Coordinates of C-alpha atoms in Angstrom, one line a residue:
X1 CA -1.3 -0.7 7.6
X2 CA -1.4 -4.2 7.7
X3 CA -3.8 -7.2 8.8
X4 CA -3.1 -10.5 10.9
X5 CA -4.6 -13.5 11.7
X6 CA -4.3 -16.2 13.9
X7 CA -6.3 -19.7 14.2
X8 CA -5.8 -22.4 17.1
X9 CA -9.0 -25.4 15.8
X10 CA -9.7 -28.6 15.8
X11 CA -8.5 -29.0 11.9
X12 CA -6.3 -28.2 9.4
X13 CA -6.9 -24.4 9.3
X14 CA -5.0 -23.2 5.9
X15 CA -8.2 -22.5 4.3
X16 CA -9.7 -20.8 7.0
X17 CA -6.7 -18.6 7.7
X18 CA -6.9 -17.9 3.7
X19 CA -10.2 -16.8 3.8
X20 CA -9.4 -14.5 6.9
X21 CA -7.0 -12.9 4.8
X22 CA -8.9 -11.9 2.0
X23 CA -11.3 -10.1 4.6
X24 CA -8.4 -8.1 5.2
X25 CA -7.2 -7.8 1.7
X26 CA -7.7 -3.8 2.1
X27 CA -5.3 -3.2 5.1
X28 CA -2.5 -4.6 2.9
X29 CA -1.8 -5.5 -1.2
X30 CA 2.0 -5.4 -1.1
X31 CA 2.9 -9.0 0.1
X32 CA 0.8 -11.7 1.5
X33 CA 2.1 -15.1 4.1
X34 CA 0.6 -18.0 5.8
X35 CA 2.5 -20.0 8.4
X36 CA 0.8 -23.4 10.1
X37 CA 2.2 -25.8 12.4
X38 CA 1.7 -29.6 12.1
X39 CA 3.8 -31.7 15.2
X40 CA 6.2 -29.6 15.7
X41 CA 6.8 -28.8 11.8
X42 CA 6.2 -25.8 10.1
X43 CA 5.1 -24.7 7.0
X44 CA 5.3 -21.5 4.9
X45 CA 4.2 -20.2 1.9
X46 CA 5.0 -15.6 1.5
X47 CA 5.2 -13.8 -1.5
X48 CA 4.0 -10.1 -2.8
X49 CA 0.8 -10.1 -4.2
X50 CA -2.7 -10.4 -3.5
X51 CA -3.6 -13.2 -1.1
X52 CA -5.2 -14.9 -4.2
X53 CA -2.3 -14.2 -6.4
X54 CA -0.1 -15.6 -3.7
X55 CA -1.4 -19.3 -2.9
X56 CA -2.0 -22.3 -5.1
X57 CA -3.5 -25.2 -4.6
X58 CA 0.2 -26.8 -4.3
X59 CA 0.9 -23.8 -1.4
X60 CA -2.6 -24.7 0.5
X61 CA -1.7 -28.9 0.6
X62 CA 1.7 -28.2 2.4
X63 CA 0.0 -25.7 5.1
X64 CA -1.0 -28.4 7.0
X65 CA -1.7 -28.4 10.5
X66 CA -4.5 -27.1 13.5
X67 CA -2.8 -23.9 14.1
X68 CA -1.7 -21.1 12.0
X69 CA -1.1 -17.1 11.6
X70 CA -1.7 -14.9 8.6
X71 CA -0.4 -11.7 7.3
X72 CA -1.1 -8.9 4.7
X73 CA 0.9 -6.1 4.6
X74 CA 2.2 -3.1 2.9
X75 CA 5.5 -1.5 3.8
X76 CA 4.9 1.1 6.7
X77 CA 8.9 0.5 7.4
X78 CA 11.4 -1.0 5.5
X79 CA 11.6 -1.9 2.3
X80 CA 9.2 -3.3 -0.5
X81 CA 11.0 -6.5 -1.7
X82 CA 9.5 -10.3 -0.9
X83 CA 12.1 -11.2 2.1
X84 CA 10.2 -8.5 3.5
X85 CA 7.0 -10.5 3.8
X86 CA 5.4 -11.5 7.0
X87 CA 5.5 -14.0 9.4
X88 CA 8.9 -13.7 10.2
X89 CA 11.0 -16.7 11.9
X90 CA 13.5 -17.4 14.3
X91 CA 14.3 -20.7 15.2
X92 CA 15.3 -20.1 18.9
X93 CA 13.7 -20.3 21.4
X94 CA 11.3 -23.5 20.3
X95 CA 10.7 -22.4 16.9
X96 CA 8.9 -18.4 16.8
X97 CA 7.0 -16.9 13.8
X98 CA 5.5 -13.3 14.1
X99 CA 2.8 -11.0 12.5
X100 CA 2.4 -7.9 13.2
X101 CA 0.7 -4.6 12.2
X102 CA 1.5 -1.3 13.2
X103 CA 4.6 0.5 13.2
X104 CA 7.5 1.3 16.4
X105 CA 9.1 4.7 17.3
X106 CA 12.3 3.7 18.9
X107 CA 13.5 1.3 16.5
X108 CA 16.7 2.6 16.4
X109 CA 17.2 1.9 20.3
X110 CA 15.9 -1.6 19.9
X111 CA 18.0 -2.9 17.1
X112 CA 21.5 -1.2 18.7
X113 CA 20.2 -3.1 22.1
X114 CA 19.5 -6.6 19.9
X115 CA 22.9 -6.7 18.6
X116 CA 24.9 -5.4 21.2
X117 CA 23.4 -7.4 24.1
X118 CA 21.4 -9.9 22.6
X119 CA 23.8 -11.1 20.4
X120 CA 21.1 -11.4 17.7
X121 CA 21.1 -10.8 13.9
X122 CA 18.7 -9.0 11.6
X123 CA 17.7 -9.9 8.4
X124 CA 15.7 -7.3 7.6
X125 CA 15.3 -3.2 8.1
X126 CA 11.9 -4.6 9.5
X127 CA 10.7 -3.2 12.8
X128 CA 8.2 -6.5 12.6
X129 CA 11.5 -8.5 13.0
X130 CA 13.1 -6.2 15.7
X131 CA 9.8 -7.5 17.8
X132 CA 10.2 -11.3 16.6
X133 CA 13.8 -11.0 18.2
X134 CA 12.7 -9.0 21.0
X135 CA 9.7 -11.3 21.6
X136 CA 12.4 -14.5 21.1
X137 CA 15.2 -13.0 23.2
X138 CA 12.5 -12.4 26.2
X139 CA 11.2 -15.8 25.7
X140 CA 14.3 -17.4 26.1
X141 CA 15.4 -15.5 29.1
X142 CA 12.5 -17.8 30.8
X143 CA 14.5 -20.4 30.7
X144 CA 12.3 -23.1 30.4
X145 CA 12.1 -26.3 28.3
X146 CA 8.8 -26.6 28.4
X147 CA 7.0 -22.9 28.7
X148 CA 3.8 -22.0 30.8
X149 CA 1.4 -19.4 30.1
X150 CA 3.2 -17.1 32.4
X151 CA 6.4 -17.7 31.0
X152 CA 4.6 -16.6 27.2
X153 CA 2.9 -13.1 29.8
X154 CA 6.5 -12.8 31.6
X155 CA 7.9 -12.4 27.5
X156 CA 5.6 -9.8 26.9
X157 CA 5.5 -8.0 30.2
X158 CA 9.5 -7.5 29.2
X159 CA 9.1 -6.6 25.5
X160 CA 6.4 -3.7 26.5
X161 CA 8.8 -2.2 28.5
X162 CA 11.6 -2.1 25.3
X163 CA 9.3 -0.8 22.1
X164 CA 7.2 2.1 21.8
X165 CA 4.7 2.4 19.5
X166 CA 1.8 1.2 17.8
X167 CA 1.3 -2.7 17.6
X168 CA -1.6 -5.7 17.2
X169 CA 0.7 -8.8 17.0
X170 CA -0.2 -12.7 16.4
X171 CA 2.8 -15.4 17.2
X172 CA 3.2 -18.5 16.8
X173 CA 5.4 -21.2 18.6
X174 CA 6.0 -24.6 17.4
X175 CA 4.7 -27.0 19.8
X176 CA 2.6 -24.6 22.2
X177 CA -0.1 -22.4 20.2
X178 CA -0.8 -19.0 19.4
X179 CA 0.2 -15.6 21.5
X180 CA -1.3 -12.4 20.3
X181 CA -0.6 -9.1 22.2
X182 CA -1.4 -5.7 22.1
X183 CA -0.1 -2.2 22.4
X184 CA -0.6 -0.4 25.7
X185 CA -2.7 2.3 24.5
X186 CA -4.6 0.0 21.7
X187 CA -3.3 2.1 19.0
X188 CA -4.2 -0.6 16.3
X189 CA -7.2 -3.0 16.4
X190 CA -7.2 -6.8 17.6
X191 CA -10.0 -8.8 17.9
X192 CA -11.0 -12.5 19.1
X193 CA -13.6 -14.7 19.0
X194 CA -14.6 -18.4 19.1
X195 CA -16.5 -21.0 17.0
X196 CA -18.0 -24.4 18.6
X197 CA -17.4 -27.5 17.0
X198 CA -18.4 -31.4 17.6
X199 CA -14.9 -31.6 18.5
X200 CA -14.1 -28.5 21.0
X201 CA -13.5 -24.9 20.7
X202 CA -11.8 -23.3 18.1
X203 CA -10.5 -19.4 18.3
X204 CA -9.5 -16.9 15.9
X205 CA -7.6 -13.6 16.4
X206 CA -7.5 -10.9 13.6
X207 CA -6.9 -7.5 13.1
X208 CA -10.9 -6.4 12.4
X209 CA -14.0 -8.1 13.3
X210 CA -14.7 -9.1 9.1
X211 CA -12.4 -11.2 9.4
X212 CA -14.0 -13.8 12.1
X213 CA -17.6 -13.1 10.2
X214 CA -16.4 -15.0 7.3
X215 CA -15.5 -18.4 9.3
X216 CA -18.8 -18.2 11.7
X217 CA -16.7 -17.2 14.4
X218 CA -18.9 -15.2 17.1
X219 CA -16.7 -11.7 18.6
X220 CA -16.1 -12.6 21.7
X221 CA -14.0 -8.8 22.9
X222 CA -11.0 -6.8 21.2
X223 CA -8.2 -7.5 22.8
X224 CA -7.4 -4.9 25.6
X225 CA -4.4 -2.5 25.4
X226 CA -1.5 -4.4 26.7
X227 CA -3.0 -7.6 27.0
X228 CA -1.3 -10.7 25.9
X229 CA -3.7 -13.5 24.8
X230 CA -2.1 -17.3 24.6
X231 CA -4.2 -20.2 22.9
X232 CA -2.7 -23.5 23.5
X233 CA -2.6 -26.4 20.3
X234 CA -5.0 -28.2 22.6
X235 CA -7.5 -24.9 22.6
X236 CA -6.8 -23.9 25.6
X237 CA -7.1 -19.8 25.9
X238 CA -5.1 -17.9 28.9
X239 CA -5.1 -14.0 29.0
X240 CA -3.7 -11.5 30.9
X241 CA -2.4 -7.6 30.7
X242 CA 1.2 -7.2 30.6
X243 CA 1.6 -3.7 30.2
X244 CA 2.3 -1.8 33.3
X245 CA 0.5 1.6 32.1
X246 CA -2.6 1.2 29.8
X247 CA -5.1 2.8 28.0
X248 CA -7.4 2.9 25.3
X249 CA -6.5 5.2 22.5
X250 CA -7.1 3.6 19.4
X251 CA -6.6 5.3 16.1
X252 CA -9.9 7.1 14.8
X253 CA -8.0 7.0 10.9
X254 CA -9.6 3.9 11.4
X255 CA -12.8 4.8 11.6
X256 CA -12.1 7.2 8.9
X257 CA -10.8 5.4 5.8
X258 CA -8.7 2.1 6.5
X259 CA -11.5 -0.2 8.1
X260 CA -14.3 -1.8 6.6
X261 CA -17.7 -0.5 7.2
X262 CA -19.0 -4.0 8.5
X263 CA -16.1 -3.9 11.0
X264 CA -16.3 -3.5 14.8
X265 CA -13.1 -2.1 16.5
X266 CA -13.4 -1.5 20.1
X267 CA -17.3 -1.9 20.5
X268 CA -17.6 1.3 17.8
X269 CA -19.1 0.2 14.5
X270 CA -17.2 1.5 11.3
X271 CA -20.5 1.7 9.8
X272 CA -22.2 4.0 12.2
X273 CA -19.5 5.7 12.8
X274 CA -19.3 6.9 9.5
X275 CA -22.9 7.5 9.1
X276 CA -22.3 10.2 12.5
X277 CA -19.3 11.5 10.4
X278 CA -21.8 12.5 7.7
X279 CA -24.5 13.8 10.0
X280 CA -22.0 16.2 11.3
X281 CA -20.9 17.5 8.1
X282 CA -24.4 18.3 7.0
X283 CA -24.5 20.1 10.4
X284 CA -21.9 22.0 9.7
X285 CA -23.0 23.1 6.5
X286 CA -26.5 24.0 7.2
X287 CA -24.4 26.5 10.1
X288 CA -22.2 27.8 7.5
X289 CA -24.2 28.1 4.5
X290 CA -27.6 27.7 4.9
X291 CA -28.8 29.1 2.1
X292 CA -26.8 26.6 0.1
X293 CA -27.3 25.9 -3.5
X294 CA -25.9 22.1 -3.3
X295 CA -28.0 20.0 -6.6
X296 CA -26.5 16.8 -5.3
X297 CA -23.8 14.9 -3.5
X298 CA -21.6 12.1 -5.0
X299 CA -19.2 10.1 -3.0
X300 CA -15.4 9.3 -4.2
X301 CA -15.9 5.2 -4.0
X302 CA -15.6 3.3 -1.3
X303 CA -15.0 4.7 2.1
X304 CA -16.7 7.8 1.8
X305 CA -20.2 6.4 0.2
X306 CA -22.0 5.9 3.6
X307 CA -21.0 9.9 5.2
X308 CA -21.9 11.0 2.2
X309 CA -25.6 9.3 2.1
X310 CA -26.6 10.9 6.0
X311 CA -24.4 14.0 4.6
X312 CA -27.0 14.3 1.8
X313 CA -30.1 12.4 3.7
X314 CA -29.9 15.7 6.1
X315 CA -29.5 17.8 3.6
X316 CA -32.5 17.0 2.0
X317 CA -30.7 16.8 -1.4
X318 CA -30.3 13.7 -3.8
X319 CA -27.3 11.1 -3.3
X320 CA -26.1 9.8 -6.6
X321 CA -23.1 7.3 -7.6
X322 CA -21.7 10.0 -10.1
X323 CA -18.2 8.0 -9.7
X324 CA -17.9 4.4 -11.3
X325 CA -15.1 2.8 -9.7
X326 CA -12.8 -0.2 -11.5
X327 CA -12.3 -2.4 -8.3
X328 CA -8.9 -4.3 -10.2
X329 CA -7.1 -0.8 -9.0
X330 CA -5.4 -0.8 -5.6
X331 CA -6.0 1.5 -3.1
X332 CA -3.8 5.0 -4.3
X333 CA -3.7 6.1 -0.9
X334 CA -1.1 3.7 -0.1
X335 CA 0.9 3.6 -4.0
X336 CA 4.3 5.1 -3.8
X337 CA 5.6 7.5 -6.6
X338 CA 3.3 10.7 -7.1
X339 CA 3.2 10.2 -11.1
X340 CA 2.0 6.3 -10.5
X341 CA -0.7 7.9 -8.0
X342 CA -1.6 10.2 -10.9
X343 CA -2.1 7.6 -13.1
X344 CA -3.8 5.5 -11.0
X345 CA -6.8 7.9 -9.8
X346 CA -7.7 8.3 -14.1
X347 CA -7.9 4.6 -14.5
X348 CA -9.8 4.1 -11.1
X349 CA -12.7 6.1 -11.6
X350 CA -15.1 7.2 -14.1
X351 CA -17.6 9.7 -14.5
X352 CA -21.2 9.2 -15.5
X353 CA -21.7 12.8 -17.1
X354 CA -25.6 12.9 -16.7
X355 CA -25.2 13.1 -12.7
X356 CA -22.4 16.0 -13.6
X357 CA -23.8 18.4 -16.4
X358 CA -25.0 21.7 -15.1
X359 CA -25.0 20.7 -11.3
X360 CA -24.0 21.8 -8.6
X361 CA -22.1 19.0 -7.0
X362 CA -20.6 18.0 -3.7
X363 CA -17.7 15.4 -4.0
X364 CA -17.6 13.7 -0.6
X365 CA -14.1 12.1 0.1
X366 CA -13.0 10.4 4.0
X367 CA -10.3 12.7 4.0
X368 CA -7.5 15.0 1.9
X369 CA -4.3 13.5 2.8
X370 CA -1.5 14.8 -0.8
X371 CA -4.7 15.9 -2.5
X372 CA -3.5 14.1 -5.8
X373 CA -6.8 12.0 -6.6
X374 CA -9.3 15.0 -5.4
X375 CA -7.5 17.3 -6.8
X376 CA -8.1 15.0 -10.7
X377 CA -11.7 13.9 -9.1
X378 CA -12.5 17.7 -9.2
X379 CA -11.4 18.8 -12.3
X380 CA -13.1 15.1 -14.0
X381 CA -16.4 16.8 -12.6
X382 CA -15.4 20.1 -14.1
X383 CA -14.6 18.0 -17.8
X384 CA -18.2 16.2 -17.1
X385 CA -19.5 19.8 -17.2
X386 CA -20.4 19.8 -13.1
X387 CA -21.4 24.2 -12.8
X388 CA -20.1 23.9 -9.6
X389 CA -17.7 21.8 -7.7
X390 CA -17.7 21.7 -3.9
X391 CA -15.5 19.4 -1.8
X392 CA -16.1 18.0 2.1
X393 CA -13.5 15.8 3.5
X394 CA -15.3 13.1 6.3
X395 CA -12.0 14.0 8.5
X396 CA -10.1 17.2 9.4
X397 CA -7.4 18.4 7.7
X398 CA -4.2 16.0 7.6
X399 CA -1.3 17.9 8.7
X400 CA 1.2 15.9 10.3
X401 CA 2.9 12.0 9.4
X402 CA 1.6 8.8 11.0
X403 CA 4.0 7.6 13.1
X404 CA 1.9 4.0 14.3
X405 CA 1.6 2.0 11.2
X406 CA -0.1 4.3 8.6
X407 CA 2.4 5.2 5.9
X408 CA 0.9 8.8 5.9
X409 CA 3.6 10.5 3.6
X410 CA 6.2 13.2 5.4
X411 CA 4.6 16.3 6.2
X412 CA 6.1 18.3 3.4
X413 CA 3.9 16.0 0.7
X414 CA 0.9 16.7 2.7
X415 CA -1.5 19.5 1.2
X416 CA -2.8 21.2 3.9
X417 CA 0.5 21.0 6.2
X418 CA 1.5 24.6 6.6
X419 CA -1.5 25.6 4.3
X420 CA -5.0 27.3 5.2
X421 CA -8.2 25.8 4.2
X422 CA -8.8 28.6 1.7
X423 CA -5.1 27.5 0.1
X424 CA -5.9 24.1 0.2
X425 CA -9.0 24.9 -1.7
X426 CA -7.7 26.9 -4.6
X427 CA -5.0 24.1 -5.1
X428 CA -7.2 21.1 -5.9
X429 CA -9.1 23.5 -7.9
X430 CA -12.4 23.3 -5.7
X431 CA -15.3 26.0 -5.4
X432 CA -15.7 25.8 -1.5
X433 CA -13.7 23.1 0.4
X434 CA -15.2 21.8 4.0
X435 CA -13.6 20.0 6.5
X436 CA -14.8 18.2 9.4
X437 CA -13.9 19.4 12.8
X438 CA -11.7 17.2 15.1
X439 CA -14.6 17.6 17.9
X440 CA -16.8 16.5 15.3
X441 CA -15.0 13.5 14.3
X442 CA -14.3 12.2 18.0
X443 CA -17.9 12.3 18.8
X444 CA -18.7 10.3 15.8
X445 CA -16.5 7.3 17.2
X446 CA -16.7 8.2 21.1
X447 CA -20.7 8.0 20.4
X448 CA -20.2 4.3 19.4
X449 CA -18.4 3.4 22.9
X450 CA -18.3 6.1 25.4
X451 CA -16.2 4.2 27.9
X452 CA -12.8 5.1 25.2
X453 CA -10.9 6.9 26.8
X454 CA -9.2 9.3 23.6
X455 CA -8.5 8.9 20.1
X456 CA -5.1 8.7 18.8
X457 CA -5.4 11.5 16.6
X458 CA -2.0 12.9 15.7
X459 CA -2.4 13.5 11.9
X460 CA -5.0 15.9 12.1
X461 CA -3.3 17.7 15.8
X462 CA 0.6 16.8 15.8
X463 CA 0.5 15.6 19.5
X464 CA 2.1 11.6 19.9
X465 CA 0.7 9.2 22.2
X466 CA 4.5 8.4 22.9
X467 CA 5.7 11.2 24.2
X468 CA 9.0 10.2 21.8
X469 CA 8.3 12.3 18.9
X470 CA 11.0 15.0 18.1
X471 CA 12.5 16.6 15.0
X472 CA 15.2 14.2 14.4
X473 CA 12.6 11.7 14.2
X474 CA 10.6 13.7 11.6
X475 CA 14.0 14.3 10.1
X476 CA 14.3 10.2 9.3
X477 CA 10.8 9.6 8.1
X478 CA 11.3 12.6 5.4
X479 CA 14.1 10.7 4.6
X480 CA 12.4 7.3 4.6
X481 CA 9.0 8.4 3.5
X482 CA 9.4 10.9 1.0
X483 CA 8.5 9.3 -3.0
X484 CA 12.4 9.4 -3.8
X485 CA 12.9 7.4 -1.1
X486 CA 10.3 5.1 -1.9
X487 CA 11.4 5.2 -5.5
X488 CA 15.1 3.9 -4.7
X489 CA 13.7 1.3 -2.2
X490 CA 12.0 0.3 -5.3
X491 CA 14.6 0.0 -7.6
X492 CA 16.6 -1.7 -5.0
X493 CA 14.2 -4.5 -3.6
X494 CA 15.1 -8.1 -5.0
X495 CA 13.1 -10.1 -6.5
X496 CA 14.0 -13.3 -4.5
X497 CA 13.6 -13.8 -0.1
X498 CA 17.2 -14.0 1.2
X499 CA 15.8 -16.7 3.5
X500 CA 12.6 -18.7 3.3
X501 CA 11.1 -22.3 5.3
X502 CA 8.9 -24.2 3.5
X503 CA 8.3 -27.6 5.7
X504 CA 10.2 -26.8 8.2
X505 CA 13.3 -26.7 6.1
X506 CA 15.6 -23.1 5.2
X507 CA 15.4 -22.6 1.7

């Protein structure tokens, strides 16, 4: 998962596309870029990191200029190493740089077509890159010295009809403005708004909502699925859809863990969203056991604090912060190497024993996806003295990989892929393990904006949005996805970009 931004004002807009970024700081902690445009010059500064480890004061005076786009990332595909940090640039057509979030299915089929018939090199195993080049190549098939709108809607009209997949992308070319398109079925999230000025209208574009609150931006809509949205240098904003088939299927693991509560994707608020996703699990428990003997419920920090207050709200039990979390640990959903994982959940969170000690306690978590940190979260309560430990995951059981830009592992590191509930259970050591039902989960968003028309919700039933999904494709992302793999990417990544601009010059 990743997060983009993109700014067309009135000013320079470094520090506004900075801010934007750290809003979006927990869709990506791998690698971090800004790219602004100034006359026809641009200006980069990318590195891994945080966004606040990344720029400097020094970075921030050369990212000069009244249009910009912003990127965090973590790897989904490719590699870990810096030259794999986002925007990515290609000089021709006009100057192109490209953010994008998400993750393609045929990339395979795109990069054989790039070289072979559009004569174009990668740099990168990047499928961000593949669309840069795809984006570029289509662009320049225009023909145009000086491109219109439609020319920008012709590009992407051509480009939907050559990648599959999930994408939210933000581009910007030197000279013109900003273009940000979305996938056809609005997989992953993009949202735009404006902001008046004494000196015209300016216009952001990001990834979630949070992003624009920051700035005093007002939402204006989420970008529809397959709609292109170009925003000139002057301000001006032009939109249309380019997709020839769309719908709206965005991904409910949104919803469920990677989003932030404050967010609003699609019209659906995280927030309330997640309180339903609680409400439903208390539901569900009061049918299956309602004679339950539940002292208290503690959520495992962050994403699954506000289920768990309506979970224990309609329970009529007490909700206590049982888990202290140290916020200078990253997110170990998204840390490669199972031992670093392990590692990680111990120096994460702590216990406070008193909310533990001869309880009966239900840990509330958004979902079990390896069921590594539950699995150490249960037996933490057991070692606080906890008399007995009950588990509910917010989501149903994850069974099968992401394929659209959520590095879910490959199906054979996932704990409850060929496994019952009831083996699942006695493996992270719990006394009674709940999970929500799908039904139950889709109501919870739908219920927020009825006029969706499905969820993408392959990790939890196997069934692609694609239609390209196969076993050779399963075969490659075991290959890519499993922790050796990551391991040996790793080991491999340099710590130096192959290519870089700074100014407008290759470094």
């Amino acid at each position: 998962m990743c997060g983009v931004v993109g700014i067309v004002g009135k000013s320079d807009v470094n520090l506004q596309i900075y801010d934007a970024l750290t809003m979006l700081q927990h869709r990506g902690q791998d690698a971090a870029g800004i790219m602004t445009c100034h006359e026809g010059r641009l200006a980069q500064h990318k590195a891994n990191g945080l966004v606040s480890d990344v720029f400097r004061t020094r970075h921030m005076q050369r990212l000069v200029g009244n249009y910009g786009i912003g990127h965090v990332r973590y790897p989904t595909a490719g590699s870990s190493g810096p030259a794999q940090a986002q925007p990515f640039y290609v000089n021709s057509p006009y100057g192109i740089a490209l953010a994008h979030n998400g993750n393609l299915t045929n990339t395979e089929e795109v990069e054989r077509d790039l070289l072979q018939n559009d004569l174009r090199h990668m740099n990168t195993d990047s499928d961000s890159e593949l669309l840069l080049n795809v984006f570029a190549h289509e662009l320049l098939e225009q023909n145009k010295a000086k491109p219109l709108p439609a020319d920008f809607f012709n590009a992407i009209r051509e480009l939907h009809k050559r990648v599959r997949g999930g994408y939210a992308c933000v581009a910007l070319v030197a000279n013109y403005g900003i273009i940000a398109f979305r996938d056809p079925q609005g997989i992953r999230p993009l949202v735009y708004g404006s902001r008046e000025t004494a000196n015209g209208t300016e216009y952001m574009i990001a990834s979630e909502s949070v992003a624009l609150d920051v700035s005093g931006f007002t939402i204006e809509r989420d970008v529809a699925p397959g709609e292109a949205i170009f925003i000139s240098r002057e301000g001006e904003l032009y939109s249309e859809v380019c997709a020839e088939e769309v719908s709206l299927a965005p991904c409910i693991f949104e919803h469920v863990y990677f989003a932030r509560p404050d967010s609003i994707i699609d019209g659906v608020s995280v927030y309330k969203s997640r309180l339903r996703q609680g409400e439903r699990l208390a539901d569900k428990i009061l049918r299956e056991r309602p004679d339950h003997d539940i002292d208290v419920v503690i959520p495992i920090p962050d994403s699954s604090r506000v289920a768990g207050q309506a979970l224990a709200h309609n329970l009529n039990v007490k909700f206590r912060e049982g888990l202290v979390k140290n916020r200078y640990i990253g997110r170990t959903f998204i840390m490669p190497g199972q031992q670093q994982r392990k590692k990680s959940v111990r120096q994460k969170l702590n216990t406070i024993e008193l909310e533990f000690k001869g309880k009966n306690v239900l840990l509330v978590d958004d979902s079990i996806v390896r069921g590594t940190t539950c699995q150490q979260i249960i037996q933490m309560a057991r070692d606080a003295g906890a008399n007995k430990v009950y588990f509910a995951s917010a989501a149903p059981a994850v069974k099968y990989p992401n394929v659209y830009g959520i590095d879910m592992p490959s199906a054979s590191e996932l704990i409850a892929s060929g496994q019952t509930d009831e083996e699942v259970c006695k493996e992270i050591g719990a006394d009674w393990l709940l999970y929500q039902d799908l039904d139950d989960l889709v109501a919870a968003s739908k219920d927020g904006n009825p006029d969706i028309d499905q969820f993408e919700c392959s990790v939890f039933t196997g069934e692609y949005l694609t239609g390209d999904i196969d076993d050779s494709y399963f075969a490659r992302l075991e290959a890519a996805r499993s922790d050796s793999a990551k391991a040996k990417k790793i080991d491999n990544s340099d710590d130096t970009a192959v290519i870089g601009i700074h100014n407008g010059a290759v470094e």
